[in-house]
Tab-separated table of C-alpha atoms in Angstrom:
chain	number	residue	atom	x	y	z
A	1	MET	CA	126.233	-44.611	28.218
A	2	SER	CA	128.407	-42.202	30.143
A	3	VAL	CA	127.279	-40.319	33.236
A	4	GLN	CA	127.479	-37.072	31.246
A	5	GLU	CA	125.233	-38.463	28.483
A	6	ARG	CA	122.705	-39.659	31.046
A	7	LYS	CA	122.669	-36.239	32.747
A	8	GLU	CA	122.192	-34.490	29.405
A	9	ARG	CA	119.334	-36.830	28.517
A	10	GLU	CA	117.686	-36.248	31.910
A	11	ARG	CA	118.106	-32.476	31.510
A	12	ALA	CA	116.523	-32.564	28.041
A	13	SER	CA	113.669	-34.667	29.414
A	14	ARG	CA	113.050	-32.176	32.253
A	15	GLU	CA	113.084	-29.308	29.757
A	16	ARG	CA	110.495	-31.057	27.567
A	17	LEU	CA	108.382	-31.666	30.681
A	18	ILE	CA	108.533	-27.978	31.642
A	19	VAL	CA	107.527	-26.857	28.144
A	20	ALA	CA	104.746	-29.437	27.859
A	21	SER	CA	103.403	-28.508	31.301
A	22	ALA	CA	103.488	-24.782	30.520
A	23	ARG	CA	101.726	-25.385	27.248
A	24	GLU	CA	99.062	-27.577	28.843
A	25	LEU	CA	98.439	-25.106	31.672
A	26	ALA	CA	98.260	-22.177	29.234
A	27	GLU	CA	95.808	-24.025	26.981
A	28	GLN	CA	93.626	-24.904	29.988
A	29	GLN	CA	93.751	-21.653	31.971
A	30	GLY	CA	95.561	-19.034	29.894
A	31	TRP	CA	99.085	-17.679	30.073
A	32	ASP	CA	98.357	-15.670	33.233
A	33	ALA	CA	98.046	-18.998	35.064
A	34	VAL	CA	101.556	-20.038	34.011
A	35	THR	CA	103.869	-19.083	36.846
A	36	THR	CA	107.172	-20.629	37.843
A	37	ARG	CA	105.661	-21.642	41.195
A	38	ARG	CA	102.729	-23.438	39.557
A	39	LEU	CA	104.983	-25.077	36.965
A	40	ALA	CA	107.384	-26.263	39.656
A	41	GLU	CA	104.457	-27.818	41.561
A	42	ARG	CA	103.084	-29.395	38.402
A	43	ILE	CA	106.343	-31.009	37.307
A	44	GLU	CA	107.279	-31.888	40.909
A	45	TYR	CA	110.623	-30.145	40.845
A	46	SER	CA	111.770	-27.125	42.813
A	47	GLN	CA	111.707	-23.633	41.341
A	48	PRO	CA	115.543	-23.543	41.266
A	49	VAL	CA	115.474	-26.617	39.004
A	50	LEU	CA	113.030	-24.840	36.712
A	51	TYR	CA	115.274	-21.741	36.709
A	52	SER	CA	118.251	-23.921	35.792
A	53	HIS	CA	116.460	-24.512	32.465
A	54	PHE	CA	114.702	-21.189	31.859
A	55	ARG	CA	115.395	-17.744	33.297
A	56	GLY	CA	111.686	-17.103	33.571
A	57	LYS	CA	108.296	-17.173	31.949
A	58	ARG	CA	109.468	-15.224	28.898
A	59	GLU	CA	111.914	-17.970	27.939
A	60	ILE	CA	109.265	-20.621	28.538
A	61	ILE	CA	106.904	-18.751	26.218
A	62	GLY	CA	109.718	-18.653	23.649
A	63	ALA	CA	110.252	-22.410	23.945
A	64	VAL	CA	106.525	-23.038	23.455
A	65	ALA	CA	106.578	-20.692	20.444
A	66	LEU	CA	109.443	-22.586	18.823
A	67	GLU	CA	107.700	-25.907	19.396
A	68	GLY	CA	104.487	-24.483	17.959
A	69	ALA	CA	106.275	-23.074	14.919
A	70	ALA	CA	107.716	-26.502	14.139
A	71	GLU	CA	104.273	-28.084	14.507
A	72	MET	CA	102.646	-25.436	12.331
A	73	ALA	CA	105.273	-25.836	9.606
A	74	ALA	CA	104.734	-29.607	9.582
A	75	ALA	CA	100.940	-29.201	9.443
A	76	LEU	CA	101.146	-26.666	6.600
A	77	ARG	CA	103.480	-28.856	4.580
A	78	ALA	CA	101.340	-31.941	5.113
A	79	ALA	CA	98.203	-30.099	4.010
A	80	THR	CA	99.762	-28.448	0.974
A	81	SER	CA	101.570	-31.571	-0.210
A	82	ALA	CA	98.239	-33.367	-0.438
A	83	ALA	CA	96.692	-30.584	-2.556
A	84	ASP	CA	96.712	-30.561	-6.348
A	85	GLY	CA	97.574	-27.247	-7.991
A	86	PRO	CA	98.502	-23.779	-6.707
A	87	ARG	CA	94.963	-22.676	-5.764
A	88	ALA	CA	94.278	-25.903	-3.895
A	89	ARG	CA	97.622	-25.604	-2.057
A	90	VAL	CA	96.894	-22.056	-0.928
A	91	THR	CA	93.372	-23.028	0.121
A	92	ALA	CA	94.764	-25.938	2.147
A	93	LEU	CA	97.402	-23.652	3.644
A	94	ALA	CA	94.841	-21.019	4.708
A	95	ARG	CA	92.473	-23.543	6.243
A	96	THR	CA	95.274	-25.376	8.038
A	97	TYR	CA	96.730	-22.135	9.400
A	98	LEU	CA	93.367	-20.945	10.715
A	99	ASP	CA	92.591	-24.378	12.136
A	100	PHE	CA	95.960	-24.519	13.906
A	101	ALA	CA	95.350	-21.091	15.449
A	102	ALA	CA	91.867	-22.087	16.597
A	103	ARG	CA	92.893	-25.469	18.034
A	104	ASN	CA	96.039	-24.172	19.784
A	105	PRO	CA	95.203	-20.689	21.097
A	106	ALA	CA	97.858	-20.568	23.835
A	107	VAL	CA	100.566	-21.838	21.484
A	108	TYR	CA	99.441	-19.370	18.821
A	109	ASP	CA	99.621	-16.564	21.371
A	110	ALA	CA	103.128	-17.670	22.363
A	111	MET	CA	104.133	-17.614	18.706
A	112	PHE	CA	102.650	-14.270	17.679
A	113	GLN	CA	101.096	-12.314	20.550
A	114	LEU	CA	103.327	-12.675	23.608
A	115	ASP	CA	106.918	-11.678	24.235
A	116	GLY	CA	108.950	-14.845	24.119
A	117	GLY	CA	112.193	-12.983	23.517
A	118	LEU	CA	112.455	-14.286	19.968
A	119	PRO	CA	113.586	-12.070	17.088
A	120	PHE	CA	111.474	-12.166	13.917
A	121	ALA	CA	112.474	-11.153	10.381
A	122	ASP	CA	116.106	-10.973	11.387
A	123	GLU	CA	119.248	-13.000	10.777
A	124	ASP	CA	119.055	-14.117	14.436
A	125	THR	CA	115.549	-15.526	14.008
A	126	PRO	CA	115.551	-19.114	15.319
A	127	GLU	CA	115.285	-21.851	12.688
A	128	PRO	CA	111.801	-23.091	13.674
A	129	LEU	CA	110.386	-19.598	13.041
A	130	LYS	CA	112.249	-19.306	9.743
A	131	ASP	CA	110.975	-22.720	8.748
A	132	ALA	CA	107.359	-21.830	9.577
A	133	PHE	CA	107.656	-18.783	7.316
A	134	ALA	CA	109.289	-20.964	4.655
A	135	ALA	CA	106.309	-23.338	4.855
A	136	LEU	CA	104.052	-20.385	4.010
A	137	LEU	CA	106.369	-19.112	1.292
A	138	GLU	CA	106.571	-22.485	-0.452
A	139	SER	CA	102.915	-22.303	-1.477
A	140	LEU	CA	102.354	-18.559	-1.518
A	141	GLY	CA	105.476	-17.706	-3.482
A	142	GLU	CA	104.158	-19.535	-6.520
A	143	VAL	CA	100.988	-17.401	-6.612
A	144	ALA	CA	102.509	-14.007	-5.790
A	145	GLY	CA	102.080	-12.789	-9.346
A	146	ASP	CA	104.343	-11.100	-11.843
A	147	GLY	CA	106.501	-8.349	-10.421
A	148	VAL	CA	105.505	-9.111	-6.826
A	149	HIS	CA	108.237	-10.177	-4.431
A	150	PRO	CA	107.235	-13.645	-3.113
A	151	GLY	CA	108.403	-12.885	0.436
A	152	LEU	CA	106.466	-9.633	0.566
A	153	PHE	CA	103.341	-11.325	-0.782
A	154	THR	CA	103.723	-14.058	1.835
A	155	GLU	CA	103.976	-11.439	4.593
A	156	VAL	CA	100.771	-9.742	3.430
A	157	PHE	CA	98.865	-13.023	3.114
A	158	TRP	CA	100.173	-14.173	6.504
A	159	ALA	CA	99.078	-10.859	8.055
A	160	ALA	CA	95.589	-11.375	6.630
A	161	LEU	CA	95.430	-14.918	8.041
A	162	HIS	CA	96.698	-13.692	11.401
A	163	GLY	CA	94.054	-10.986	11.444
A	164	LEU	CA	91.314	-13.477	10.677
A	165	ALA	CA	92.604	-15.870	13.335
A	166	THR	CA	92.873	-13.294	16.103
A	167	LEU	CA	89.678	-11.382	15.316
A	168	THR	CA	87.660	-14.590	15.041
A	169	ARG	CA	88.986	-15.920	18.334
A	170	ALA	CA	88.310	-12.584	20.052
A	171	GLU	CA	84.729	-12.859	18.777
A	172	ARG	CA	85.099	-9.602	16.854
A	173	LEU	CA	83.838	-11.292	13.690
A	174	PRO	CA	80.636	-13.323	13.330
A	175	PRO	CA	81.610	-17.017	13.312
A	176	GLU	CA	79.017	-17.989	10.701
A	177	ASP	CA	80.949	-16.057	8.033
A	178	ALA	CA	84.366	-17.618	8.711
A	179	GLU	CA	84.389	-19.764	5.566
A	180	ARG	CA	83.181	-16.877	3.403
A	181	ARG	CA	85.987	-14.666	4.741
A	182	THR	CA	88.576	-17.295	3.841
A	183	GLU	CA	87.114	-17.655	0.343
A	184	LEU	CA	87.074	-13.871	-0.125
A	185	LEU	CA	90.715	-13.655	0.936
A	186	LEU	CA	91.643	-16.365	-1.549
A	187	ASP	CA	89.568	-14.854	-4.358
A	188	ARG	CA	90.993	-11.344	-3.940
A	189	LEU	CA	94.620	-12.109	-3.219
A	190	ILE	CA	95.224	-15.179	-5.362
A	191	VAL	CA	95.139	-14.318	-9.045
A	192	LEU	CA	95.707	-17.355	-11.230
């Protein structure tokens, strides 16, 4: 292994450490607790080393969002591949999406609530974000209905899931009705 390859591997390892530490700190204490000073202390590197990887918190949030999008896409595909039939796939997708949002609130916020400097719905959208949308589209496109654009249907269904996820977490909706809300969403939007 060349010196250059070793340095690149060490740099990639430090970057993964920064992202993992930011994610862990955000999940434990919220994104307000994630500062470059605290991250530098946590990873035991100086702030200039941290800044050699990320220009600031915004880019760190973006890196966490991309990691989360890849994880969400994998979880959605795993859940839907195990389901039999369109209705079962969409049900698995909805439950997996809502579960991911509930289990990973800081990552979910990085993906959809905070400014991570990432463009959405654009040709410059990073691949992990495109792939997460594709994971939704794969199951939702098949149930969009006649004359309904699959991408547009996926956006509407995704918006409904996002609303349920954020309102439930903010305790704006009674938790005892969570399952009934999901079933109502499926019953009203999925016409088979």
